[in-house]
Amino acid sequence: MAGAFLALSLGRQGHAVTVFDRRPDPRATDSTASSMNLGLSRRGLSALGRLGLSEEVMRFVVPMRGRLLHNTDGGLRFSAYGDGGILAIQRRDLSALLVDAACREPTVRFVFDTRCTGVDRDLPSASFIDPNGQSLVVKSDVVVGADGAFSVVRRHMHHDRRAEFSQSYLEWGWRELHIPAAEDGSHRMADDVFHLWPRGDIMMFAHPNLDGSFTCSCVLPFHGEHGFDSLRTVEDVESLFRTHFPDVVPLVPDLGETFLRRPTFDLVTISTAPWSHEGKVVLIGDACHAVYPFLAQGMNSALEDALELADSLAHHPTDTSAALTRYSERRKPNTDALATMSHRNFAELRDTVRSPAVRLERACDALLGRLLNDRWVSLHAMITNTTIPYARALHRATRQHRVLQGLAATAAVAAVAGIVRAVRR
Amino acid sequence: MAGAFLALSLGRQGHAVTVFDRRPDPRATDSTASSMNLGLSRRGLSALGRLGLSEEVMRFVVPMRGRLLHNTDGGLRFSAYGDGGILAIQRRDLSALLVDAACREPTVRFVFDTRCTGVDRDLPSASFIDPNGQSLVVKSDVVVGADGAFSVVRRHMHHDRRAEFSQSYLEWGWRELHIPAAEDGSHRMADDVFHLWPRGDIMMFAHPNLDGSFTCSCVLPFHGEHGFDSLRTVEDVESLFRTHFPDVVPLVPDLGETFLRRPTFDLVTISTAPWSHEGKVVLIGDACHAVYPFLAQGMNSALEDALELADSLAHHPTDTSAALTRYSERRKPNTDALATMSHRNFAELRDTVRSPAVRLERACDALLGRLLNDRWVSLHAMITNTTIPYARALHRATRQHRVLQGLAATAAVAAVAGIVRAVRR
């Protein structure tokens, strides 16, 4: 998506762009096929708005005005996202929209089903295998790697250089499940919220889809009592769901069989530097900063990357090297902050059910947000409802966290003083 | 070296071992050719002692009883290593000794000039290219990757798995210089010390060789005023040396030309997990934990790895999987601690000239070491003069550091109190 978005931006600037995509044309893909459901928040919307796509995208979204926590006893607890909420959108729909818009630019061309096999970073050129198994080499002024966490472009750009690189996996993975629409086409749970089943070491999420269905992500550890490797039979799966996600059991047909058949996806964090090579090769999106998906910022941050890169190229029209440097200097501190926040957020998600302190702090945070308005914005709100750069959001949240701790200490002292006074009387 | 050492250990246990080495036979290499000079300390010596090689190795070493700091004004400052010191040894000499010893085992075989190109981690097997360009595939019970920081075995063992991996480079690199022996074959500087020219962002070291020469390592940043990329002419190089390493200028023939001709080596830290795959593939040495060389522990820790792996295989003679797990569980916390200490040590080396606090703490550390004997051992002494596991050494040093800070605070309070009293009088 970030690749198609960037192609559109650069096409508007008059650049000739060819996009080679390993996958098939999203416009031709069967619309009933399963497609990942993503959260589009203010950052992504703002980037789409810059290209005049705000209205068009609204045809494909399901607005979610907050998160709905499901307890094991069937109880529900709602917490609002605030200003704007988050929009659920199918990956395929947004991809198709972007490809369609980009194709309307006369200088933009897409080549699908064509896999990148290498990059010559100094020419620069990129080589591909087309759907007939033929290899082709394409020379260009700049090669952009928007090819994901296991980027082939990155590998060739960094080969034999002093490149910083780290990949780190969670000991948790996830599987997708599907809750179909009711017979009358309606949603079988609330259709305007993000559903969340936090259970400590295991958890589940569900996004509403336009067609009345939900896409669920079931997050489990790989090993241990509730781990993927312990779930071997239909009975194992159903027993786990009956215990932890009882309200979902009647909603997923053939729950056990489906769950066992589905592939398990990993959760990886990728961090690397440099992001570019001499004004010739540059990375965007997961290729330079994959993060855990729980903050729903993967796509949003990738669209911000594309926007920043397009802006940087416009800012230095005759010096691509300066443009690529400007781009990575402006983006990397922010995506590093996003990685930090994504790590913390996963720990917090796990603790939501266990730690009253986490819940209390979040409640105070929300309360202060309402009382102090613009002068106090919770971290989640800054990430989701604003375009405040991630690094600044993290910095501000750290300061606010300290204030909350100070208030808590003061409150504790006041309480103790009150007790002492009460006892003396 | 760790590969040859392990082959010898396993040969003694009766295992059949074939070592494939990308490099030529060290016994056949021209002894006058340049060879890296390494620091052999207690850990390495102790490992060699376990195989009965303590005496043999002494034929090739130059003992260094401490470090000698060279100031820019020609002044010298000596600081003793303490118990045992460090032994300087040429890499080629130690390699030849180990290969020679291993070849005396009837079940050990070496194949040189043969490069590993891949590993099938499940068979397991390894494939190679021999000196004639022929490829061969070798099946075995266990494949050991002792193939360095950019290990081919590691890459194939981890391919498409949830492997933790990080590589991180220093913005400094190094080049080797050679100080030849005097005409009468003697050393042209003190021959029983490690020479050190710390200058903040740039530094130089020299190890004495048996033949009267010295091997110098010149460490500079890649970029900036004193960076490799600023040194373009003979005059640039000579000017840098006249300013920072004036006493070396007359000792290195054709200093400028030689320096410019030499390759620049990188300084990389590699961290990864897992270290093994199902009792079939396992990594040792730099392949699983490359560190900066300034603590002179790269070889010493690799020999400790090999010893631990051989011991673990002997400990679980019928369960290789358990043996490999035991090995990595015992070693990884220690080599992680070594990486931490290597990072800190580099920062300290840079600060040696700048920070009186660093010098003061090191002096107190040494003093307490002398006063309290066994109950207080400086971190450097624990690393160099003992076989205390690295993780325990780091833990103990952290505790000692806190005590020193406490003493410093107490001393400061006492001093202030003294001043107050003096003023009152």
PDB file of C-alpha atoms in Angstrom, chain B residues 164-270:
ATOM      1  CA  GLU B 164      16.678 -13.298  17.151  1.00  0.00           C
ATOM      2  CA  PHE B 165      19.457 -11.515  15.362  1.00  0.00           C
ATOM      3  CA  SER B 166      21.207  -8.205  15.628  1.00  0.00           C
ATOM      4  CA  GLN B 167      24.347  -6.788  14.108  1.00  0.00           C
ATOM      5  CA  SER B 168      25.688  -3.426  15.144  1.00  0.00           C
ATOM      6  CA  TYR B 169      28.796  -1.660  13.896  1.00  0.00           C
ATOM      7  CA  LEU B 170      30.977   0.903  15.569  1.00  0.00           C
ATOM      8  CA  GLU B 171      31.518   4.122  13.642  1.00  0.00           C
ATOM      9  CA  TRP B 172      35.197   3.320  14.130  1.00  0.00           C
ATOM     10  CA  GLY B 173      37.381   0.936  12.145  1.00  0.00           C
ATOM     11  CA  TRP B 174      40.993  -0.124  12.370  1.00  0.00           C
ATOM     12  CA  ARG B 175      44.066  -0.626  10.230  1.00  0.00           C
ATOM     13  CA  GLU B 176      47.127  -2.674  11.033  1.00  0.00           C
ATOM     14  CA  LEU B 177      50.647  -1.260  10.966  1.00  0.00           C
ATOM     15  CA  HIS B 178      53.924  -3.065  11.516  1.00  0.00           C
ATOM     16  CA  ILE B 179      56.932  -1.852  13.532  1.00  0.00           C
ATOM     17  CA  PRO B 180      59.884  -3.975  12.389  1.00  0.00           C
ATOM     18  CA  ALA B 181      62.604  -5.233  14.748  1.00  0.00           C
ATOM     19  CA  ALA B 182      65.798  -3.198  15.216  1.00  0.00           C
ATOM     20  CA  GLU B 183      68.786  -4.248  13.151  1.00  0.00           C
ATOM     21  CA  ASP B 184      70.066  -6.453  15.989  1.00  0.00           C
ATOM     22  CA  GLY B 185      66.670  -8.213  16.128  1.00  0.00           C
ATOM     23  CA  SER B 186      65.596  -6.545  19.358  1.00  0.00           C
ATOM     24  CA  HIS B 187      62.295  -4.766  20.015  1.00  0.00           C
ATOM     25  CA  ARG B 188      62.314  -1.008  19.396  1.00  0.00           C
ATOM     26  CA  MET B 189      59.974  -0.335  22.376  1.00  0.00           C
ATOM     27  CA  ALA B 190      59.439  -2.137  25.692  1.00  0.00           C
ATOM     28  CA  ASP B 191      58.798  -5.773  24.746  1.00  0.00           C
ATOM     29  CA  ASP B 192      56.922  -6.964  27.838  1.00  0.00           C
ATOM     30  CA  VAL B 193      53.901  -4.676  27.772  1.00  0.00           C
ATOM     31  CA  PHE B 194      50.811  -3.891  25.762  1.00  0.00           C
ATOM     32  CA  HIS B 195      51.319  -0.409  24.289  1.00  0.00           C
ATOM     33  CA  LEU B 196      48.360   1.924  24.261  1.00  0.00           C
ATOM     34  CA  TRP B 197      47.946   5.429  22.793  1.00  0.00           C
ATOM     35  CA  PRO B 198      44.488   6.589  23.946  1.00  0.00           C
ATOM     36  CA  ARG B 199      43.475   9.920  22.385  1.00  0.00           C
ATOM     37  CA  GLY B 200      39.719  10.052  22.897  1.00  0.00           C
ATOM     38  CA  ASP B 201      38.122   9.519  19.522  1.00  0.00           C
ATOM     39  CA  ILE B 202      41.256   7.960  18.069  1.00  0.00           C
ATOM     40  CA  MET B 203      43.589   5.410  19.602  1.00  0.00           C
ATOM     41  CA  MET B 204      46.346   2.967  18.830  1.00  0.00           C
ATOM     42  CA  PHE B 205      47.581  -0.307  20.337  1.00  0.00           C
ATOM     43  CA  ALA B 206      50.696  -2.389  19.807  1.00  0.00           C
ATOM     44  CA  HIS B 207      51.436  -6.027  20.665  1.00  0.00           C
ATOM     45  CA  PRO B 208      55.032  -7.290  20.800  1.00  0.00           C
ATOM     46  CA  ASN B 209      55.889 -10.202  18.493  1.00  0.00           C
ATOM     47  CA  LEU B 210      58.476 -12.922  19.111  1.00  0.00           C
ATOM     48  CA  ASP B 211      60.637 -11.767  16.169  1.00  0.00           C
ATOM     49  CA  GLY B 212      61.284  -8.305  17.640  1.00  0.00           C
ATOM     50  CA  SER B 213      58.537  -6.587  15.672  1.00  0.00           C
ATOM     51  CA  PHE B 214      55.253  -5.069  16.865  1.00  0.00           C
ATOM     52  CA  THR B 215      51.784  -5.358  15.372  1.00  0.00           C
ATOM     53  CA  CYS B 216      49.934  -2.047  15.765  1.00  0.00           C
ATOM     54  CA  SER B 217      46.191  -1.483  15.457  1.00  0.00           C
ATOM     55  CA  CYS B 218      45.231   2.052  14.629  1.00  0.00           C
ATOM     56  CA  VAL B 219      41.580   2.763  15.531  1.00  0.00           C
ATOM     57  CA  LEU B 220      39.940   5.798  13.925  1.00  0.00           C
ATOM     58  CA  PRO B 221      36.386   6.912  13.203  1.00  0.00           C
ATOM     59  CA  PHE B 222      35.305   6.402   9.603  1.00  0.00           C
ATOM     60  CA  HIS B 223      34.191   9.994   9.204  1.00  0.00           C
ATOM     61  CA  GLY B 224      35.041  13.434  10.549  1.00  0.00           C
ATOM     62  CA  GLU B 225      38.215  15.398  11.159  1.00  0.00           C
ATOM     63  CA  HIS B 226      40.390  12.408  12.103  1.00  0.00           C
ATOM     64  CA  GLY B 227      38.348   9.893  10.142  1.00  0.00           C
ATOM     65  CA  PHE B 228      39.666   7.407   7.589  1.00  0.00           C
ATOM     66  CA  ASP B 229      37.810   9.313   4.902  1.00  0.00           C
ATOM     67  CA  SER B 230      39.720  12.522   5.735  1.00  0.00           C
ATOM     68  CA  LEU B 231      43.116  10.844   5.392  1.00  0.00           C
ATOM     69  CA  ARG B 232      43.725  10.991   1.662  1.00  0.00           C
ATOM     70  CA  THR B 233      47.409  11.841   1.282  1.00  0.00           C
ATOM     71  CA  VAL B 234      50.685  10.756   2.857  1.00  0.00           C
ATOM     72  CA  GLU B 235      50.899  14.229   4.387  1.00  0.00           C
ATOM     73  CA  ASP B 236      47.429  13.833   6.015  1.00  0.00           C
ATOM     74  CA  VAL B 237      48.510  10.572   7.642  1.00  0.00           C
ATOM     75  CA  GLU B 238      51.891  11.809   8.771  1.00  0.00           C
ATOM     76  CA  SER B 239      50.378  14.967  10.196  1.00  0.00           C
ATOM     77  CA  LEU B 240      47.878  12.934  12.224  1.00  0.00           C
ATOM     78  CA  PHE B 241      50.612  10.665  13.561  1.00  0.00           C
ATOM     79  CA  ARG B 242      52.955  13.587  14.355  1.00  0.00           C
ATOM     80  CA  THR B 243      50.169  15.169  16.432  1.00  0.00           C
ATOM     81  CA  HIS B 244      48.796  12.102  18.204  1.00  0.00           C
ATOM     82  CA  PHE B 245      51.323   9.274  18.011  1.00  0.00           C
ATOM     83  CA  PRO B 246      54.638  11.182  17.600  1.00  0.00           C
ATOM     84  CA  ASP B 247      56.821   8.452  19.109  1.00  0.00           C
ATOM     85  CA  VAL B 248      55.605   5.956  16.498  1.00  0.00           C
ATOM     86  CA  VAL B 249      56.488   8.077  13.461  1.00  0.00           C
ATOM     87  CA  PRO B 250      60.186   7.118  13.320  1.00  0.00           C
ATOM     88  CA  LEU B 251      59.398   3.415  13.950  1.00  0.00           C
ATOM     89  CA  VAL B 252      57.141   2.646  10.971  1.00  0.00           C
ATOM     90  CA  PRO B 253      58.903   2.723   7.583  1.00  0.00           C
ATOM     91  CA  ASP B 254      56.942   4.489   4.816  1.00  0.00           C
ATOM     92  CA  LEU B 255      54.253   5.287   7.369  1.00  0.00           C
ATOM     93  CA  GLY B 256      51.996   7.318   5.066  1.00  0.00           C
ATOM     94  CA  GLU B 257      52.110   4.984   2.045  1.00  0.00           C
ATOM     95  CA  THR B 258      51.704   1.868   4.187  1.00  0.00           C
ATOM     96  CA  PHE B 259      48.767   3.296   6.092  1.00  0.00           C
ATOM     97  CA  LEU B 260      46.951   4.347   2.924  1.00  0.00           C
ATOM     98  CA  ARG B 261      47.524   0.935   1.303  1.00  0.00           C
ATOM     99  CA  ARG B 262      46.159  -1.102   4.225  1.00  0.00           C
ATOM    100  CA  PRO B 263      42.566  -2.350   4.319  1.00  0.00           C
ATOM    101  CA  THR B 264      40.195  -0.990   6.993  1.00  0.00           C
ATOM    102  CA  PHE B 265      38.561  -3.545   9.255  1.00  0.00           C
ATOM    103  CA  ASP B 266      35.144  -3.110  10.836  1.00  0.00           C
ATOM    104  CA  LEU B 267      34.163  -3.546  14.472  1.00  0.00           C
ATOM    105  CA  VAL B 268      30.921  -5.463  14.774  1.00  0.00           C
ATOM    106  CA  THR B 269      28.801  -6.881  17.588  1.00  0.00           C
ATOM    107  CA  ILE B 270      26.635  -9.875  16.681  1.00  0.00           C
TER     108      ILE B 270
END
